[in-house]
mmCIF file of C-alpha atoms in Angstrom:
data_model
loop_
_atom_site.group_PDB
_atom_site.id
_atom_site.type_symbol
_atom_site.label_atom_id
_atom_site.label_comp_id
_atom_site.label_asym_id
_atom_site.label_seq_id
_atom_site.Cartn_x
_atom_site.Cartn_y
_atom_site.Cartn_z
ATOM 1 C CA UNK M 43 -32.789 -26.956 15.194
ATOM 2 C CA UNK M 44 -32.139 -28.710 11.768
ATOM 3 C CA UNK M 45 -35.930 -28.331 10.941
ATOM 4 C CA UNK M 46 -36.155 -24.778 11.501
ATOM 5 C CA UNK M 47 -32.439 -24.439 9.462
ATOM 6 C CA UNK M 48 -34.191 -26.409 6.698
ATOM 7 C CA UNK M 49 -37.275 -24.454 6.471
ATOM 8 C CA UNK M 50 -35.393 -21.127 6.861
ATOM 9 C CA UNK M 51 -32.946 -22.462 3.743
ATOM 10 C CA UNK M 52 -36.241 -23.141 1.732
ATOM 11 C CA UNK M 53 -37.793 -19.891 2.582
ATOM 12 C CA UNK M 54 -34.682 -18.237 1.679
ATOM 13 C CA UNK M 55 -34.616 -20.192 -2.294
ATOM 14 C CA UNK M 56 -38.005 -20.133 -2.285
ATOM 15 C CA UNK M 57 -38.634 -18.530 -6.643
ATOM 16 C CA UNK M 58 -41.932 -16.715 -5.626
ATOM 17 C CA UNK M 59 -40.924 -15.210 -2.689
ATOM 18 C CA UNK M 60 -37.970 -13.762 -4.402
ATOM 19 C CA UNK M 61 -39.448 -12.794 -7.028
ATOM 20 C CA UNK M 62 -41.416 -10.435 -4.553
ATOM 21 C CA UNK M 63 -38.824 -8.644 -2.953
ATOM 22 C CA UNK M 64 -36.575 -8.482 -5.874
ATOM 23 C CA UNK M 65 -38.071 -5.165 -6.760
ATOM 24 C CA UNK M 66 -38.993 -4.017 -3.043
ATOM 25 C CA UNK M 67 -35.192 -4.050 -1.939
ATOM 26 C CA UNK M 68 -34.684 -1.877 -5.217
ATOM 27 C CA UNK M 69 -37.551 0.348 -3.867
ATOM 28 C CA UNK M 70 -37.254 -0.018 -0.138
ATOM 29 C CA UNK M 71 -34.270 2.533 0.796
ATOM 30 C CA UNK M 72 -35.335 5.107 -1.290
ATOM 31 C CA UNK M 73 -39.111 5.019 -0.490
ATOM 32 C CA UNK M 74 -38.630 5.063 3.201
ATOM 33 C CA UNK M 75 -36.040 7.721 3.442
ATOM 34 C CA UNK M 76 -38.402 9.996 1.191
ATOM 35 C CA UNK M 77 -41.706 9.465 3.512
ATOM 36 C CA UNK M 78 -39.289 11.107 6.639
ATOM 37 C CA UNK M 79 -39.898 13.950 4.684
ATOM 38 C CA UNK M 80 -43.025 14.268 3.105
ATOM 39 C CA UNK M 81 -46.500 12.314 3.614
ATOM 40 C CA UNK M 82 -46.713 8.525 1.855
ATOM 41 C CA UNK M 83 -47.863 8.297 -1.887
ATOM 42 C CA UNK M 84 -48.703 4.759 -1.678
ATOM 43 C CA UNK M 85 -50.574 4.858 -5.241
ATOM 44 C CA UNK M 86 -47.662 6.056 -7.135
ATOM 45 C CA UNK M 87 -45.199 3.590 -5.101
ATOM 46 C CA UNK M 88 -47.228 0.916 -5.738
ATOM 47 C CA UNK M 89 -47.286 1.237 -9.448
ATOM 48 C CA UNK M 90 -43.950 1.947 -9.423
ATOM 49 C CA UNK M 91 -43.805 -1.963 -7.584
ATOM 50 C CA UNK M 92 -45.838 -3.296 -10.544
ATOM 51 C CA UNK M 93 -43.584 -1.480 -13.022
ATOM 52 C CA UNK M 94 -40.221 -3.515 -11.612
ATOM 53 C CA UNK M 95 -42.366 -6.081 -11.501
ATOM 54 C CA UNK M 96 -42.722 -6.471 -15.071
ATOM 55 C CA UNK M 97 -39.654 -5.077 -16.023
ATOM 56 C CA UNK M 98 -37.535 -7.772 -13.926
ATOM 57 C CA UNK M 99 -39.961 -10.843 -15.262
ATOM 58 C CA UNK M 100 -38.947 -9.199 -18.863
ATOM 59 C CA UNK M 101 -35.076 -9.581 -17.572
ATOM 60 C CA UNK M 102 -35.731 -13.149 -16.761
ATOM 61 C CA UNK M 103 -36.594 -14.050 -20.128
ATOM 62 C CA UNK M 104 -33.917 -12.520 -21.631
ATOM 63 C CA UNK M 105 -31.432 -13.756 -19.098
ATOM 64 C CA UNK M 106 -32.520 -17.340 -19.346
ATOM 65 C CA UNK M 107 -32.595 -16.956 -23.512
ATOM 66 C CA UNK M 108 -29.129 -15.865 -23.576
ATOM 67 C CA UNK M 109 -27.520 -18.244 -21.019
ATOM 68 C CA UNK M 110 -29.479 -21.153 -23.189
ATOM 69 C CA UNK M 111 -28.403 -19.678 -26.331
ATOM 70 C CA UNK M 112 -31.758 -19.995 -27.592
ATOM 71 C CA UNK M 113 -34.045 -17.689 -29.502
ATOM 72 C CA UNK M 114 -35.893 -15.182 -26.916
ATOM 73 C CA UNK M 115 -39.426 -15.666 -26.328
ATOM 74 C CA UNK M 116 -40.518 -12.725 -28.691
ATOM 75 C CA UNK M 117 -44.435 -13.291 -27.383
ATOM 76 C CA UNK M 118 -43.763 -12.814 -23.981
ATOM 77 C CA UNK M 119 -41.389 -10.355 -24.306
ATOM 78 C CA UNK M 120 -43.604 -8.004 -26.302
ATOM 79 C CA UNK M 121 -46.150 -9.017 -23.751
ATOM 80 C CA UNK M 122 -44.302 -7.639 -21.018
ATOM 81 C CA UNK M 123 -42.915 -4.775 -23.038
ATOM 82 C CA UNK M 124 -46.639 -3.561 -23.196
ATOM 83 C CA UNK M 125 -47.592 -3.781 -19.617
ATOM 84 C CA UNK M 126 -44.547 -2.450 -19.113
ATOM 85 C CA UNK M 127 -45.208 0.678 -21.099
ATOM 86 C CA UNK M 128 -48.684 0.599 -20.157
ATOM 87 C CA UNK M 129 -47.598 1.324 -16.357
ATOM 88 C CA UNK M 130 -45.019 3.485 -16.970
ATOM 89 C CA UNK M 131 -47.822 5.770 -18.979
ATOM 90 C CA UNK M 132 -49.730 5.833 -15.653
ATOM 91 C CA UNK M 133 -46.268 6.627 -13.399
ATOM 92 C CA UNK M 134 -46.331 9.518 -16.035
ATOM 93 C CA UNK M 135 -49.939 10.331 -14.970
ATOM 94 C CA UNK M 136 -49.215 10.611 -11.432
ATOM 95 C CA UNK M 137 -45.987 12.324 -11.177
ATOM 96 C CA UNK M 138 -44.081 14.149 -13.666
ATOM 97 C CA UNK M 139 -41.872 14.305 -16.690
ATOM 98 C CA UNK M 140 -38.611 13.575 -14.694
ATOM 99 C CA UNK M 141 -39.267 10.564 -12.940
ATOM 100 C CA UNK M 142 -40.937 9.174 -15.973
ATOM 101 C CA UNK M 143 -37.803 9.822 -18.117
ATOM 102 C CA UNK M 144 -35.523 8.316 -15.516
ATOM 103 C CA UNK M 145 -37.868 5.159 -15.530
ATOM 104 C CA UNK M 146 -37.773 5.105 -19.541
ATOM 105 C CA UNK M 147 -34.007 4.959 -19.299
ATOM 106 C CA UNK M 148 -33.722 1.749 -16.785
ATOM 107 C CA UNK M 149 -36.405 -0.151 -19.089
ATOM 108 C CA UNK M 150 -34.307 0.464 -21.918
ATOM 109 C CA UNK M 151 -31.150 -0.592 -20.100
ATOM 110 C CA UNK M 152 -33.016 -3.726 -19.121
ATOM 111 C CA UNK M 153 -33.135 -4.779 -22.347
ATOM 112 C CA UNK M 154 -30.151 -3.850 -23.769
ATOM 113 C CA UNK M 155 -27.973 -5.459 -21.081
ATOM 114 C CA UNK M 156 -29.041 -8.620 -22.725
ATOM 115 C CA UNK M 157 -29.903 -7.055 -26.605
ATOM 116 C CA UNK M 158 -28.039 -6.936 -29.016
ATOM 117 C CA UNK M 159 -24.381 -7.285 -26.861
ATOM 118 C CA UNK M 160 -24.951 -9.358 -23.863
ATOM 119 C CA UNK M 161 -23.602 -7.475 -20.515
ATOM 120 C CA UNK M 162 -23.626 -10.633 -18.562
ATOM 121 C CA UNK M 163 -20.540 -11.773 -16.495
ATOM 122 C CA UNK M 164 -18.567 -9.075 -18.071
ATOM 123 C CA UNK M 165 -16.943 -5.874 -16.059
ATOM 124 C CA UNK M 166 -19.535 -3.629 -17.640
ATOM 125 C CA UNK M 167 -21.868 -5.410 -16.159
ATOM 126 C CA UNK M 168 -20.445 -4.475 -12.810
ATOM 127 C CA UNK M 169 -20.177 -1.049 -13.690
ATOM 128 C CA UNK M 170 -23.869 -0.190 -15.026
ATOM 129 C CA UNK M 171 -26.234 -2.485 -12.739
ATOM 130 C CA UNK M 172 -25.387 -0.931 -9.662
ATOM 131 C CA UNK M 173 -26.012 2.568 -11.298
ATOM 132 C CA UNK M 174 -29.169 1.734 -12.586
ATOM 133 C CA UNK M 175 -30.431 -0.984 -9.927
ATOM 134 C CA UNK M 176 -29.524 0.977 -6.911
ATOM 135 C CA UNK M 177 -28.525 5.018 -7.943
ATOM 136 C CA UNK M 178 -31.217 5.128 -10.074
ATOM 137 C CA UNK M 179 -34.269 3.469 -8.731
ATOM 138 C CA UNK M 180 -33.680 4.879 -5.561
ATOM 139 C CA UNK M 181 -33.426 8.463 -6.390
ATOM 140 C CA UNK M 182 -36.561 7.287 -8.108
ATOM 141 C CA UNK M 183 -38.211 5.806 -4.928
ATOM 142 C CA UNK M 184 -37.385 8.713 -3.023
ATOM 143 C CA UNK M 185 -38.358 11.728 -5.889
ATOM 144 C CA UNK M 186 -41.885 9.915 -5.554
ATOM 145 C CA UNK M 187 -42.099 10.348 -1.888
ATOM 146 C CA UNK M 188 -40.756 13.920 -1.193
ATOM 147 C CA UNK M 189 -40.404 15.250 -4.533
ATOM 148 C CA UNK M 190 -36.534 15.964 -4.376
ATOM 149 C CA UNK M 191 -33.245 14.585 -4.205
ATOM 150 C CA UNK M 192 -30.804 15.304 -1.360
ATOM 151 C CA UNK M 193 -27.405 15.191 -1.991
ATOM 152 C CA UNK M 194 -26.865 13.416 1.025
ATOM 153 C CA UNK M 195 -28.450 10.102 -0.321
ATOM 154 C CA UNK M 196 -25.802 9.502 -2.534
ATOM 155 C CA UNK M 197 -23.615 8.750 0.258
ATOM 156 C CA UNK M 198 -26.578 6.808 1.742
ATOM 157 C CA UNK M 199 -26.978 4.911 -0.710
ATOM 158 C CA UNK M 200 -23.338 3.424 -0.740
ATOM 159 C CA UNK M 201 -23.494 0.013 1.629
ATOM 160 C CA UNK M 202 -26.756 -0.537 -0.897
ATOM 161 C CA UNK M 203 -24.200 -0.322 -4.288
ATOM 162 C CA UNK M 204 -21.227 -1.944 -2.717
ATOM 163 C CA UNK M 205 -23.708 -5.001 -1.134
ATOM 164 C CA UNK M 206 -25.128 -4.846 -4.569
ATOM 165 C CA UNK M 207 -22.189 -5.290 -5.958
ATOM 166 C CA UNK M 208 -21.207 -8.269 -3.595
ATOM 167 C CA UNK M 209 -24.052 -10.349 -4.673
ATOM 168 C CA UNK M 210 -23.503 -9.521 -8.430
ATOM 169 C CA UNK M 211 -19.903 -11.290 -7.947
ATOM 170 C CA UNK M 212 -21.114 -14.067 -6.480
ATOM 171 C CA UNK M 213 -23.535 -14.351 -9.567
ATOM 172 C CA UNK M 214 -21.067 -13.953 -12.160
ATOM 173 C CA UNK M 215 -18.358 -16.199 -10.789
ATOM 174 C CA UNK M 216 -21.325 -18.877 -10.231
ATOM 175 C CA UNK M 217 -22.024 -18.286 -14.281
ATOM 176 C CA UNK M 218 -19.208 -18.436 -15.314
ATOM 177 C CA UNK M 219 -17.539 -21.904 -13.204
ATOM 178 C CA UNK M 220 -20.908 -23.425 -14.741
ATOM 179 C CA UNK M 221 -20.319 -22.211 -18.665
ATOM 180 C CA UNK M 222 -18.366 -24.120 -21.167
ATOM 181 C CA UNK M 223 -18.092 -20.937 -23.145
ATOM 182 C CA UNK M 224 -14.376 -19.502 -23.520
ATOM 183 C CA UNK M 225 -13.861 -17.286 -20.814
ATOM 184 C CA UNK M 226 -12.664 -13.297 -21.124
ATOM 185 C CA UNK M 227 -10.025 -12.434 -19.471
ATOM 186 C CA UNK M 228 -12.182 -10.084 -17.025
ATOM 187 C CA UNK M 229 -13.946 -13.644 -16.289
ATOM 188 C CA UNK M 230 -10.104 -15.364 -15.643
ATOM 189 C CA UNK M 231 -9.467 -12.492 -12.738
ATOM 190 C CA UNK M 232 -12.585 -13.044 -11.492
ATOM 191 C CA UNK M 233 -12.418 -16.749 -11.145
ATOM 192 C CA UNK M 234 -8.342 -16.162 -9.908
ATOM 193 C CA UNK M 235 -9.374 -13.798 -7.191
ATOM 194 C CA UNK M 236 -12.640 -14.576 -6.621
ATOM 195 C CA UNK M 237 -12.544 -15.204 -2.728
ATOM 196 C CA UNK M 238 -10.675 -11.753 -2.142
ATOM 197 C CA UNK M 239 -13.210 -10.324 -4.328
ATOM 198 C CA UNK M 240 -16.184 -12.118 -2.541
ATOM 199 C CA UNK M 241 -14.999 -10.938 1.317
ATOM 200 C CA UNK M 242 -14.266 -7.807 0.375
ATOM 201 C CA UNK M 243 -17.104 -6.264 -1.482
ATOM 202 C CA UNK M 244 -18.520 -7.456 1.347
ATOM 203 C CA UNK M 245 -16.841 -6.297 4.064
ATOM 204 C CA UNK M 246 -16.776 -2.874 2.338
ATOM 205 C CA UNK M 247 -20.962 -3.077 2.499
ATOM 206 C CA UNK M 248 -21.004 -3.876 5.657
ATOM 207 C CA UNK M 249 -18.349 -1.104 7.091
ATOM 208 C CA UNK M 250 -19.715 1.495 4.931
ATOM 209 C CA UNK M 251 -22.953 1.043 6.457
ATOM 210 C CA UNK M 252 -21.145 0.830 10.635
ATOM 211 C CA UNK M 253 -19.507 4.042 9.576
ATOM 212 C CA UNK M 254 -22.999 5.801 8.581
ATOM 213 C CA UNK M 255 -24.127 4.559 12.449
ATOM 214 C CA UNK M 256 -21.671 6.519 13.944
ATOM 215 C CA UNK M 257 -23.220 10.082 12.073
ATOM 216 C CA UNK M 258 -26.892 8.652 13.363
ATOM 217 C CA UNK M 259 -28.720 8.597 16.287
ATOM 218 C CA UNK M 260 -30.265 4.512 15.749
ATOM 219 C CA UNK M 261 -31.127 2.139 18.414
ATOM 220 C CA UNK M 262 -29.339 -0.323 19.761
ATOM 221 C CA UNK M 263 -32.105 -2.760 18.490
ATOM 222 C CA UNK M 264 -31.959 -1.704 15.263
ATOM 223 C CA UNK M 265 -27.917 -1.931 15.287
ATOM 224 C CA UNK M 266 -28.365 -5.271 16.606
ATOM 225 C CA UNK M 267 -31.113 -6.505 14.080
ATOM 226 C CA UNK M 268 -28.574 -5.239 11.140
ATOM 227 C CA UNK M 269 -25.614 -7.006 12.568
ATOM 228 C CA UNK M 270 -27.635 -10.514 13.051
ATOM 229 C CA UNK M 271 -27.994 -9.835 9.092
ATOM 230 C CA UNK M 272 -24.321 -10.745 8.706
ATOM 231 C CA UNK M 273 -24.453 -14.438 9.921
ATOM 232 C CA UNK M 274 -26.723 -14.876 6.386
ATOM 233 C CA UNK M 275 -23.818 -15.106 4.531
ATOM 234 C CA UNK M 276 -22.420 -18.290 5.648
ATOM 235 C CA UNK M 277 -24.298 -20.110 3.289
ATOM 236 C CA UNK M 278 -22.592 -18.264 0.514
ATOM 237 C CA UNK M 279 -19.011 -19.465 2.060
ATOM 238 C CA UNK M 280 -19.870 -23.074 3.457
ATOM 239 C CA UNK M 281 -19.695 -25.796 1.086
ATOM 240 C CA UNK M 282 -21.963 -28.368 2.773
ATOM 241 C CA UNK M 283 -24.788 -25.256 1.719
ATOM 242 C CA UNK M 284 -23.703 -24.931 -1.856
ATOM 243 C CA UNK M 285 -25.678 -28.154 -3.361
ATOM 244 C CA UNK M 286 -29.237 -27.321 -1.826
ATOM 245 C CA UNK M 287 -28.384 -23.217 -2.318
ATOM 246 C CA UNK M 288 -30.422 -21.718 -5.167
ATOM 247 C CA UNK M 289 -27.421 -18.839 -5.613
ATOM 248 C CA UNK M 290 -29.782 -16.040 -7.557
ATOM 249 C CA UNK M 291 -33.031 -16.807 -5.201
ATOM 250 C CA UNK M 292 -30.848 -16.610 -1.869
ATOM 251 C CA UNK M 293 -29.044 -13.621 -2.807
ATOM 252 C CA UNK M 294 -32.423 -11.730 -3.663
ATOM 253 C CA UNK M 295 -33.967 -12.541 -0.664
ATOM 254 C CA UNK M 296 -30.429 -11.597 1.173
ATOM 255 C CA UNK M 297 -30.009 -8.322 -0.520
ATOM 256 C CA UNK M 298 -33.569 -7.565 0.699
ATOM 257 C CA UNK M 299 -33.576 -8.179 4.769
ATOM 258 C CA UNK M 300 -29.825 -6.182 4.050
ATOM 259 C CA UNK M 301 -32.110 -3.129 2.318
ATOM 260 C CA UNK M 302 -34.627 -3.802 5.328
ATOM 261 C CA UNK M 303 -31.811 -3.931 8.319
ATOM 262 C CA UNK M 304 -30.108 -0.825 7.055
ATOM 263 C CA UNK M 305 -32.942 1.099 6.618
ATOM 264 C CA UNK M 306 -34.196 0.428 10.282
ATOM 265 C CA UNK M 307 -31.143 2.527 11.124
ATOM 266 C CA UNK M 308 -32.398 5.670 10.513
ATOM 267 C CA UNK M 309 -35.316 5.133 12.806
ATOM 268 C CA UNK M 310 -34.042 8.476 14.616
#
């Protein structure tokens, strides 16, 4: 039993495999709800993979630049500023003027969460990644599948924000216990509160997404499968998992079987 807890802990901070399904849980929600109601465009959803891809490898750099305080790595950057273009030119190709123009904007906001003011660990931060990461992307996700947006997705969509949200407060108040840099006074009510904050966004996830059960028709597999997802959050509270927990990694990997688990339940 310790071996498999072990290997399960390693698989979950494992770098490459997070840096896999970093950009499928931003896809995932959106891309399977849209296929319910028109045929798969795997091409298109594929490049729109590669296109994340690149785009969250460009907010590494920046993210590890400014948290070093170090000059970015203006090679690399343009390097994957290029690709980054170069894919969302074929996106453009494939679909339309909207979805590329959506795309545009979260590229730009990429970069200028870190350039010129830095977003991080600050309440605006809160605000705008959840918007972008979530709102955005997976209107995206789903405009490439069925080629329109319901209305009803927004409200679909909200376990997805709030759990987003929940692992972007663990992130900040990890950040910010680990910086010698005078702290905001946003940062001081986050570090005050910052178990009430913690159980509550994600409680909030977590009943948002019970309360969209009860207006579908899911199997009690599936609701099973989605409430096993809960006991992955121990490791987040327990302190004997804190030293060997790679925060950023777990969360990523977390945030995706979450995506995965609620999207099971709407298998109708």
């Amino acid at each position: 039993m310790l071996t498999i807890k072990r290997q399960f802990m390693h698989l979950m901070n494992h770098t490459f495999l997070a840096m896999l399904t970093a950009p499928l849980t931003l896809l995932h929600f959106g891309a399977w709800r849209g296929m319910t109601f028109n045929g798969p465009n795997y091409l298109l959803l594929f490049m729109l993979y590669l296109f994340l891809m690149l785009t969250h490898a460009l907010e590494r750099l920046l993210s590890k630049s400014e948290q070093a305080g170090t000059k970015p790595p203006y090679r690399m950057i343009l390097f994957f500023v290029i690709l980054s273009i170069g894919s969302l030119t074929i996106i453009f190709s494939l679909s339309n003027v909207i979805l590329a123009a959506l795309l545009l904007l979260y590229f730009v906001y990429s970069i200028l969460q870190f350039y010129p003011y830095s977003m991080t660990n600050t309440f605006y931060e809160i605000l705008l990644r959840p918007f972008f990461k979530i709102l955005i992307l997976s209107s995206v996700s789903f405009f490439s599948q069925a080629n329109f947006i319901p209305l009803q997705l927004q409200y679909e969509l909200l376990p997805l924000i709030l759990f987003h949200i929940f692992c972007l407060i663990q992130i900040q108040i990890k950040n910010t216990t680990g910086s010698d840099r005078p702290m905001t006074y946003y940062q001081q009510l986050l570090l005050k509160h910052s178990k009430f904050l913690k159980m509550t966004s994600f409680m909030l996830a977590y009943a948002t997404a019970i309360f969209q059960i009860f207006n579908l028709s899911s199997s009690l597999w599936a609701i099973s499968l989605f409430g096993l997802s809960t006991l992955l959050v121990f490791p987040l509270f327990k302190k004997r998992f804190q030293a060997a927990l790679r925060i950023e990694h777990y969360l990523s990997n977390y945030s995706f079987l979450f995506t995965l688990g609620y999207s099971i339940l709407f298998l109708v």
